[in-house]
XYZ file of N, CA and C in Angstrom:
627
model
N 70.845 94.247 101.795
C 72.130 94.844 102.170
C 73.163 93.740 102.360
N 74.414 94.135 102.408
C 75.450 93.139 102.664
C 75.312 92.621 104.091
N 75.910 91.482 104.371
C 75.762 90.863 105.690
C 76.288 91.764 106.810
N 77.384 92.482 106.541
C 77.929 93.351 107.593
C 77.398 94.784 107.500
N 76.465 95.031 106.559
C 75.836 96.344 106.455
C 76.596 97.366 105.637
N 77.743 96.995 105.073
C 78.533 97.917 104.243
C 78.337 97.530 102.783
N 77.608 98.334 102.037
C 77.307 98.031 100.642
C 78.402 98.583 99.729
N 79.299 97.707 99.312
C 80.451 98.124 98.514
C 80.029 98.712 97.170
N 79.133 98.041 96.475
C 78.739 98.506 95.139
C 78.039 99.853 95.195
N 77.172 100.023 96.160
C 76.488 101.311 96.290
C 77.501 102.415 96.570
N 78.514 102.085 97.349
C 79.574 103.060 97.625
C 80.315 103.452 96.361
N 80.628 102.460 95.517
C 81.334 102.747 94.268
C 80.513 103.625 93.336
N 79.186 103.446 93.355
C 78.326 104.168 92.423
C 77.772 105.467 93.001
N 78.214 105.841 94.190
C 77.761 107.080 94.813
C 78.572 108.262 94.291
N 78.104 109.467 94.580
C 78.825 110.658 94.132
C 80.009 110.936 95.046
N 80.689 112.050 94.786
C 81.920 112.354 95.542
C 81.662 112.583 97.025
N 80.397 112.824 97.389
C 80.044 113.013 98.797
C 79.529 111.727 99.443
N 79.618 110.631 98.654
C 79.163 109.348 99.189
C 77.666 109.161 99.153
N 76.978 109.995 98.363
C 75.524 109.918 98.297
C 75.065 109.185 97.029
N 74.156 108.263 97.196
C 73.501 107.626 96.052
C 72.029 107.964 96.186
N 71.604 109.012 95.472
C 70.260 109.539 95.675
C 69.264 109.039 94.636
N 68.019 109.458 94.814
C 66.949 109.028 93.918
C 67.205 109.457 92.483
N 67.804 110.622 92.319
C 68.112 111.123 90.977
C 69.109 110.200 90.269
N 70.123 109.744 90.994
C 71.115 108.823 90.429
C 70.458 107.522 90.005
N 69.559 107.023 90.845
C 68.871 105.769 90.554
C 67.934 105.922 89.353
N 67.245 107.052 89.291
C 66.335 107.306 88.167
C 67.087 107.343 86.847
N 68.256 107.987 86.853
C 69.066 108.070 85.647
C 69.567 106.687 85.238
N 69.955 105.889 86.224
C 70.425 104.530 85.951
C 69.292 103.683 85.372
N 68.111 103.804 85.949
C 66.946 103.051 85.466
C 66.575 103.467 84.043
N 66.703 104.749 83.745
C 66.401 105.265 82.403
C 67.348 104.648 81.370
N 68.639 104.653 81.675
C 69.631 104.080 80.758
C 69.402 102.577 80.575
N 69.072 101.899 81.671
C 68.824 100.452 81.602
C 67.616 100.167 80.717
N 66.562 100.980 80.850
C 65.357 100.798 80.046
C 65.625 101.059 78.560
N 66.625 101.900 78.289
C 66.988 102.212 76.897
C 67.852 101.125 76.275
N 68.198 100.110 77.073
C 68.973 98.982 76.554
C 70.459 99.054 76.806
N 70.902 100.012 77.635
C 72.321 100.125 77.965
C 72.711 98.949 78.872
N 73.524 98.032 78.351
C 73.856 96.800 79.080
C 74.603 97.093 80.369
N 75.566 98.026 80.326
C 76.305 98.363 81.546
C 75.355 98.868 82.634
N 74.393 99.708 82.229
C 73.417 100.229 83.193
C 72.540 99.104 83.735
N 72.160 98.176 82.873
C 71.340 97.042 83.307
C 72.092 96.199 84.335
N 73.377 95.968 84.068
C 74.198 95.180 84.995
C 74.381 95.927 86.311
N 74.654 97.235 86.220
C 74.793 98.052 87.437
C 73.520 97.995 88.274
N 72.382 98.142 87.609
C 71.100 98.177 88.310
C 70.794 96.842 88.970
N 71.011 95.750 88.247
C 70.766 94.418 88.821
C 71.671 94.151 90.016
N 72.919 94.560 89.913
C 73.860 94.349 91.014
C 73.448 95.156 92.241
N 73.032 96.410 92.032
C 72.579 97.249 93.144
C 71.345 96.667 93.813
N 70.408 96.207 92.996
C 69.181 95.625 93.553
C 69.488 94.357 94.353
N 70.365 93.519 93.815
C 70.743 92.302 94.541
C 71.391 92.660 95.871
N 72.308 93.641 95.832
C 73.006 94.045 97.055
C 72.024 94.549 98.107
N 70.925 95.165 97.640
C 69.910 95.682 98.563
C 68.778 94.689 98.806
N 69.062 93.413 98.530
C 68.152 92.306 98.845
C 66.848 92.352 98.052
N 66.906 92.896 96.831
C 65.718 92.930 95.965
C 65.835 91.856 94.879
N 64.865 90.947 94.829
C 64.831 89.896 93.810
C 66.227 89.304 93.581
N 66.815 88.828 94.652
C 68.213 88.386 94.628
C 68.456 87.294 93.586
N 67.642 86.250 93.584
C 67.859 85.141 92.637
C 67.763 85.619 91.189
N 66.755 86.436 90.908
C 66.548 86.933 89.543
C 67.721 87.807 89.094
N 68.171 88.688 89.972
C 69.262 89.597 89.603
C 70.602 88.880 89.507
N 70.816 87.896 90.373
C 72.048 87.110 90.270
C 72.062 86.311 88.967
N 70.901 85.784 88.591
C 70.813 85.020 87.346
C 71.146 85.907 86.146
N 70.703 87.158 86.196
C 71.000 88.098 85.114
C 72.512 88.348 85.035
N 73.140 88.530 86.189
C 74.591 88.758 86.224
C 75.343 87.514 85.750
N 74.883 86.343 86.185
C 75.509 85.078 85.768
C 75.435 84.923 84.251
N 74.286 85.285 83.684
C 74.094 85.177 82.242
C 75.138 86.007 81.503
N 75.379 87.224 81.971
C 76.345 88.095 81.297
C 77.792 87.685 81.604
N 77.997 87.122 82.787
C 79.342 86.621 83.108
C 79.704 85.460 82.192
N 78.707 84.659 81.843
C 78.954 83.500 80.972
C 79.397 83.919 79.574
N 79.144 85.180 79.220
C 79.577 85.687 77.913
C 80.913 86.427 78.025
N 81.479 86.445 79.254
C 82.771 87.093 79.454
C 82.684 88.559 79.806
N 81.514 89.014 80.273
C 81.351 90.427 80.610
C 82.131 90.784 81.881
N 83.073 91.704 81.734
C 83.933 92.128 82.844
C 83.148 92.646 84.038
N 82.180 93.503 83.753
C 81.410 94.151 84.817
C 80.615 93.108 85.624
N 80.039 92.128 84.932
C 79.282 91.073 85.622
C 80.213 90.248 86.512
N 81.401 89.911 86.004
C 82.384 89.178 86.815
C 82.715 89.963 88.087
N 82.977 91.261 87.921
C 83.355 92.096 89.062
C 82.257 92.140 90.104
N 81.032 92.404 89.663
C 79.938 92.566 90.618
C 79.588 91.256 91.316
N 79.637 90.147 90.598
C 79.407 88.856 91.246
C 80.498 88.586 92.280
N 81.731 88.942 91.939
C 82.833 88.777 92.885
C 82.601 89.562 94.156
N 82.097 90.778 94.021
C 81.816 91.614 95.191
C 80.660 91.045 96.003
N 79.585 90.651 95.326
C 78.408 90.150 96.038
C 78.704 88.890 96.838
N 79.522 87.993 96.276
C 79.885 86.787 97.031
C 80.909 87.097 98.117
N 81.621 88.188 97.956
C 82.569 88.619 99.002
C 81.817 89.140 100.223
N 80.768 89.926 99.986
C 80.081 90.566 101.111
C 78.832 89.819 101.576
N 78.261 88.962 100.700
C 77.025 88.285 101.054
C 75.845 89.247 101.028
N 74.642 88.705 101.075
C 73.435 89.534 101.043
C 72.501 89.090 102.164
N 71.959 90.064 102.870
C 71.061 89.756 103.983
C 69.897 90.737 104.002
N 68.857 90.345 104.708
C 67.689 91.211 104.876
C 67.285 91.184 106.337
N 67.059 92.357 106.902
C 66.652 92.440 108.294
C 65.146 92.275 108.403
N 64.714 91.335 109.241
C 63.292 91.125 109.465
C 62.759 92.118 110.493
N 61.455 92.213 110.581
C 60.822 93.181 111.492
C 61.162 92.921 112.957
N 61.503 91.669 113.278
C 61.839 91.352 114.675
C 63.307 91.619 114.994
N 64.017 92.174 114.014
C 65.427 92.515 114.250
C 66.395 91.427 113.854
N 65.884 90.257 113.486
C 66.771 89.165 113.074
C 67.221 89.381 111.625
N 68.269 88.699 111.255
C 68.826 88.852 109.914
C 68.645 87.562 109.123
N 68.073 87.691 107.944
C 67.879 86.543 107.072
C 68.939 86.575 105.979
N 69.738 85.524 105.887
C 70.794 85.450 104.883
C 70.203 85.007 103.550
N 70.353 85.843 102.527
C 69.846 85.526 101.194
C 70.952 85.014 100.275
N 72.183 85.398 100.569
C 73.349 84.904 99.826
C 74.513 84.817 100.799
N 74.982 83.595 101.038
C 76.092 83.416 101.983
C 77.408 83.894 101.389
N 78.286 84.353 102.242
C 79.631 84.732 101.815
C 80.341 83.487 101.295
N 80.965 83.613 100.133
C 81.698 82.501 99.525
C 82.951 83.082 98.880
N 84.026 83.085 99.638
C 85.235 83.746 99.162
C 85.902 83.022 97.992
N 85.748 81.698 97.942
C 86.303 80.966 96.798
C 85.597 81.380 95.512
N 84.279 81.450 95.589
C 83.501 81.843 94.414
C 83.780 83.303 94.064
N 83.892 84.136 95.095
C 84.205 85.549 94.870
C 85.507 85.698 94.083
N 86.528 85.009 94.532
C 87.826 85.115 93.867
C 87.792 84.536 92.459
N 87.003 83.483 92.265
C 86.936 82.879 90.930
C 86.348 83.862 89.924
N 85.400 84.683 90.367
C 84.843 85.712 89.482
C 85.832 86.859 89.293
N 86.402 87.325 90.377
C 87.305 88.477 90.303
C 88.536 88.191 89.447
N 88.997 86.950 89.480
C 90.188 86.589 88.707
C 89.933 86.605 87.202
N 88.661 86.660 86.794
C 88.321 86.715 85.369
C 88.202 88.146 84.850
N 88.304 89.118 85.748
C 88.156 90.516 85.353
C 89.467 91.050 84.765
N 89.346 91.810 83.695
C 90.497 92.520 83.132
C 90.709 93.752 83.997
N 91.711 93.695 84.888
C 91.902 94.771 85.861
C 92.365 96.077 85.217
N 92.860 96.007 83.994
C 93.229 97.240 83.301
C 91.972 98.042 82.957
N 90.876 97.331 82.703
C 89.613 97.999 82.363
C 88.786 98.304 83.609
N 88.811 97.407 84.565
C 88.062 97.593 85.811
C 88.994 97.340 86.994
N 89.817 98.339 87.335
C 90.831 98.160 88.382
C 90.279 97.848 89.767
N 88.978 98.095 89.992
C 88.413 97.775 91.303
C 88.544 96.293 91.638
N 88.647 95.460 90.593
C 88.835 94.024 90.836
C 90.174 93.770 91.521
N 91.190 94.541 91.140
C 92.501 94.397 91.774
C 92.429 94.777 93.244
N 91.626 95.797 93.538
C 91.440 96.201 94.937
C 90.765 95.094 95.731
N 89.725 94.480 95.149
C 89.013 93.417 95.854
C 89.906 92.204 96.091
N 90.703 91.835 95.085
C 91.615 90.697 95.241
C 92.690 91.010 96.276
N 93.152 92.250 96.276
C 94.132 92.660 97.281
C 93.539 92.601 98.674
N 92.302 93.051 98.788
C 91.604 93.024 100.077
C 91.418 91.591 100.555
N 91.044 90.697 99.630
C 90.890 89.286 99.995
C 92.197 88.705 100.509
N 93.303 89.058 99.842
C 94.618 88.588 100.276
C 94.934 89.078 101.675
N 94.661 90.347 101.913
C 94.939 90.935 103.226
C 94.160 90.204 104.321
N 92.863 89.982 104.080
C 92.055 89.291 105.075
C 92.537 87.861 105.296
N 92.715 87.139 104.191
C 93.060 85.721 104.299
C 94.454 85.499 104.882
N 95.419 86.226 104.368
C 96.812 85.947 104.717
C 97.355 86.779 105.869
N 96.720 87.902 106.162
C 97.243 88.767 107.228
C 96.310 88.816 108.440
N 95.093 89.270 108.232
C 94.162 89.445 109.350
C 93.782 88.116 109.981
N 93.336 87.154 109.151
C 92.844 85.888 109.694
C 93.938 85.076 110.365
N 95.148 85.129 109.822
C 96.268 84.404 110.431
C 96.567 84.970 111.808
N 96.540 86.304 111.900
C 96.808 86.943 113.187
C 95.694 86.636 114.185
N 94.440 86.733 113.729
C 93.313 86.440 114.621
C 93.336 85.000 115.113
N 93.739 84.094 114.214
C 93.770 82.676 114.570
C 94.745 82.418 115.716
N 95.843 83.156 115.715
C 96.849 82.951 116.754
C 96.451 83.616 118.072
N 95.468 84.555 117.998
C 95.096 85.305 119.200
C 93.777 84.845 119.820
N 92.931 84.193 119.006
C 91.627 83.781 119.533
C 91.063 82.621 118.724
N 89.915 82.175 119.141
C 89.226 81.099 118.438
C 88.145 81.660 117.515
N 88.240 82.965 117.206
C 87.225 83.619 116.376
C 87.094 82.932 115.015
N 85.837 82.643 114.655
C 85.574 81.970 113.390
C 85.786 82.940 112.232
N 86.323 82.452 111.137
C 86.580 83.284 109.969
C 85.856 82.727 108.755
N 85.519 83.641 107.819
C 84.905 83.219 106.559
C 85.953 82.653 105.608
N 87.211 82.795 105.960
C 88.307 82.327 105.111
C 88.916 81.046 105.661
N 89.280 80.146 104.754
C 90.008 78.954 105.168
C 91.465 79.342 105.435
N 92.150 78.500 106.185
C 93.551 78.780 106.477
C 94.338 78.870 105.168
N 95.130 79.940 104.978
C 95.848 80.119 103.712
C 96.886 79.034 103.447
N 96.985 78.649 102.185
C 97.983 77.671 101.759
C 99.209 78.412 101.231
N 100.256 77.658 100.916
C 101.457 78.257 100.336
C 101.112 78.967 99.030
N 100.225 78.353 98.250
C 99.811 78.955 96.981
C 99.089 80.279 97.200
N 98.300 80.351 98.289
C 97.580 81.595 98.596
C 98.559 82.737 98.840
N 99.634 82.451 99.564
C 100.630 83.491 99.847
C 101.334 83.944 98.568
N 101.703 82.998 97.745
C 102.418 83.331 96.499
C 101.500 84.123 95.558
N 100.259 83.666 95.447
C 99.283 84.372 94.610
C 98.985 85.745 95.210
N 98.902 85.795 96.527
C 98.613 87.056 97.212
C 99.691 88.093 96.994
N 100.944 87.646 97.007
C 102.054 88.566 96.753
C 101.901 89.214 95.373
N 101.578 88.404 94.374
C 101.404 88.919 93.015
C 100.230 89.893 92.941
N 99.166 89.556 93.647
C 97.975 90.417 93.635
C 98.275 91.778 94.242
N 98.983 91.792 95.353
C 99.259 93.055 96.027
C 100.231 93.917 95.231
N 101.202 93.296 94.598
C 102.115 94.052 93.745
C 101.346 94.620 92.555
N 100.427 93.816 91.998
C 99.589 94.285 90.890
C 98.730 95.464 91.332
N 98.161 95.377 92.534
C 97.349 96.471 93.065
C 98.182 97.743 93.191
N 99.391 97.593 93.704
C 100.275 98.763 93.852
C 100.570 99.392 92.483
N 100.883 98.568 91.509
C 101.222 99.068 90.171
C 100.030 99.760 89.515
N 98.841 99.169 89.678
C 97.627 99.776 89.108
C 97.320 101.098 89.804
N 97.478 101.123 91.127
C 97.227 102.352 91.877
C 98.204 103.450 91.463
N 99.456 103.064 91.260
C 100.471 104.046 90.853
C 100.168 104.564 89.444
N 99.808 103.653 88.546
C 99.511 104.028 87.159
C 98.315 104.975 87.079
N 97.310 104.730 87.931
C 96.085 105.538 87.902
C 96.065 106.647 88.955
N 97.198 106.821 89.633
C 97.339 107.871 90.658
C 96.240 107.800 91.722
N 96.000 106.575 92.235
C 95.005 106.381 93.294
C 95.769 106.205 94.605
N 95.968 107.305 95.293
C 96.861 107.321 96.449
C 96.407 106.419 97.591
N 95.098 106.382 97.869
C 94.662 105.553 99.003
C 94.860 104.071 98.714
N 94.730 103.669 97.439
C 95.004 102.274 97.079
C 96.487 101.973 97.253
N 97.332 102.912 96.863
C 98.776 102.717 97.015
C 99.127 102.508 98.483
N 98.544 103.312 99.334
C 98.830 103.202 100.767
C 98.407 101.843 101.306
N 97.239 101.371 100.867
C 96.772 100.060 101.314
C 97.703 98.958 100.819
N 98.078 99.020 99.536
C 98.955 97.989 98.964
C 100.290 97.951 99.689
N 100.855 99.118 99.973
C 102.139 99.204 100.680
C 102.030 98.587 102.076
N 100.969 98.948 102.790
C 100.763 98.422 104.146
C 100.567 96.910 104.122
N 99.753 96.424 103.182
C 99.451 94.998 103.113
C 100.672 94.186 102.700
N 101.497 94.728 101.797
C 102.721 94.022 101.389
C 103.697 93.932 102.551
N 103.801 95.002 103.314
C 104.684 94.986 104.482
C 104.247 93.909 105.470
N 102.942 93.789 105.693
C 102.413 92.776 106.605
C 102.601 91.364 106.057
N 102.354 91.212 104.749
C 102.452 89.891 104.127
C 103.858 89.315 104.252
N 104.856 90.141 103.964
C 106.244 89.662 104.009
C 106.736 89.402 105.437
N 105.975 89.871 106.426
C 106.404 89.701 107.819
C 105.795 88.471 108.487
N 105.026 87.685 107.737
C 104.368 86.509 108.332
C 105.339 85.325 108.358
N 105.788 85.006 109.529
C 106.757 83.909 109.684
C 106.139 82.576 109.269
N 106.945 81.769 108.599
C 106.497 80.448 108.178
C 105.823 80.428 106.825
N 105.547 81.600 106.267
C 104.917 81.629 104.935
C 106.015 81.560 103.875
N 105.700 81.102 102.666
C 106.716 80.990 101.613
C 107.210 82.337 101.095
N 106.531 83.415 101.473
C 106.987 84.746 101.013
C 107.630 85.538 102.156
N 107.809 84.890 103.303
C 108.401 85.576 104.455
C 109.762 86.171 104.095
N 109.877 87.486 104.270
C 111.116 88.173 103.924
C 111.119 89.524 104.643
N 111.845 89.602 105.751
C 111.836 90.820 106.553
C 112.448 92.009 105.817
N 113.394 91.730 104.923
C 113.991 92.819 104.151
C 112.938 93.468 103.242
N 112.139 92.621 102.586
C 111.075 93.152 101.728
C 109.992 93.829 102.563
N 109.698 93.257 103.727
C 108.707 93.861 104.611
C 109.131 95.280 104.996
N 110.394 95.419 105.325
C 110.926 96.733 105.711
C 110.923 97.688 104.520
N 111.225 97.154 103.335
C 111.234 97.980 102.120
C 109.858 98.607 101.910
N 108.805 97.796 102.007
C 107.461 98.324 101.795
C 107.017 99.203 102.942
N 107.439 98.871 104.141
C 107.116 99.708 105.289
C 107.690 101.117 105.113
N 108.894 101.182 104.564
C 109.544 102.484 104.350
C 108.929 103.291 103.214
N 108.110 102.630 102.382
C 107.442 103.350 101.303
C 106.146 104.010 101.763
N 105.745 103.668 102.984
C 104.480 104.199 103.503
C 104.564 105.716 103.714
């Protein structure tokens, strides 16, 4: 499972009720056995996320990413974003894959977001955490973060990512993504001292909520 217990990939592959049942897995395994590459990549990513043969499944994803496979790039980006852990019988947690946000972003940035828009959501989420949440937490406490302190380039890149997320959400009529992009843009432009600080733009996006 992911380090924080929220399995993003399993959520994406679940049905409209949020269920990923045995029937869904059986169908995926059948397609993978028939040689369907997308199914094979989906299955390996799910198994890795659930702490099954992590090294072997990551190697399979890496192999396909090296050929430019969009789906492999996306799933590797997610796995390094959330990390992988396994709970031992004594209740302790064993880390099988540490969170690595730099590596996560390097994979996600290779995804064609027109074909796999979830990559835009992940990049937008990374921007929100790095540039909005972590900056605020840093000023309020000494809480350790998985993100390094954002640079000027991070803010500029983040602005582009969030606008891209908004445009993709609007194009695909994904209302909850639009709401997130609007909220995150409003917060981003309100961060004093950042190169994108602009209260007028912050208010503009706030009013679109």
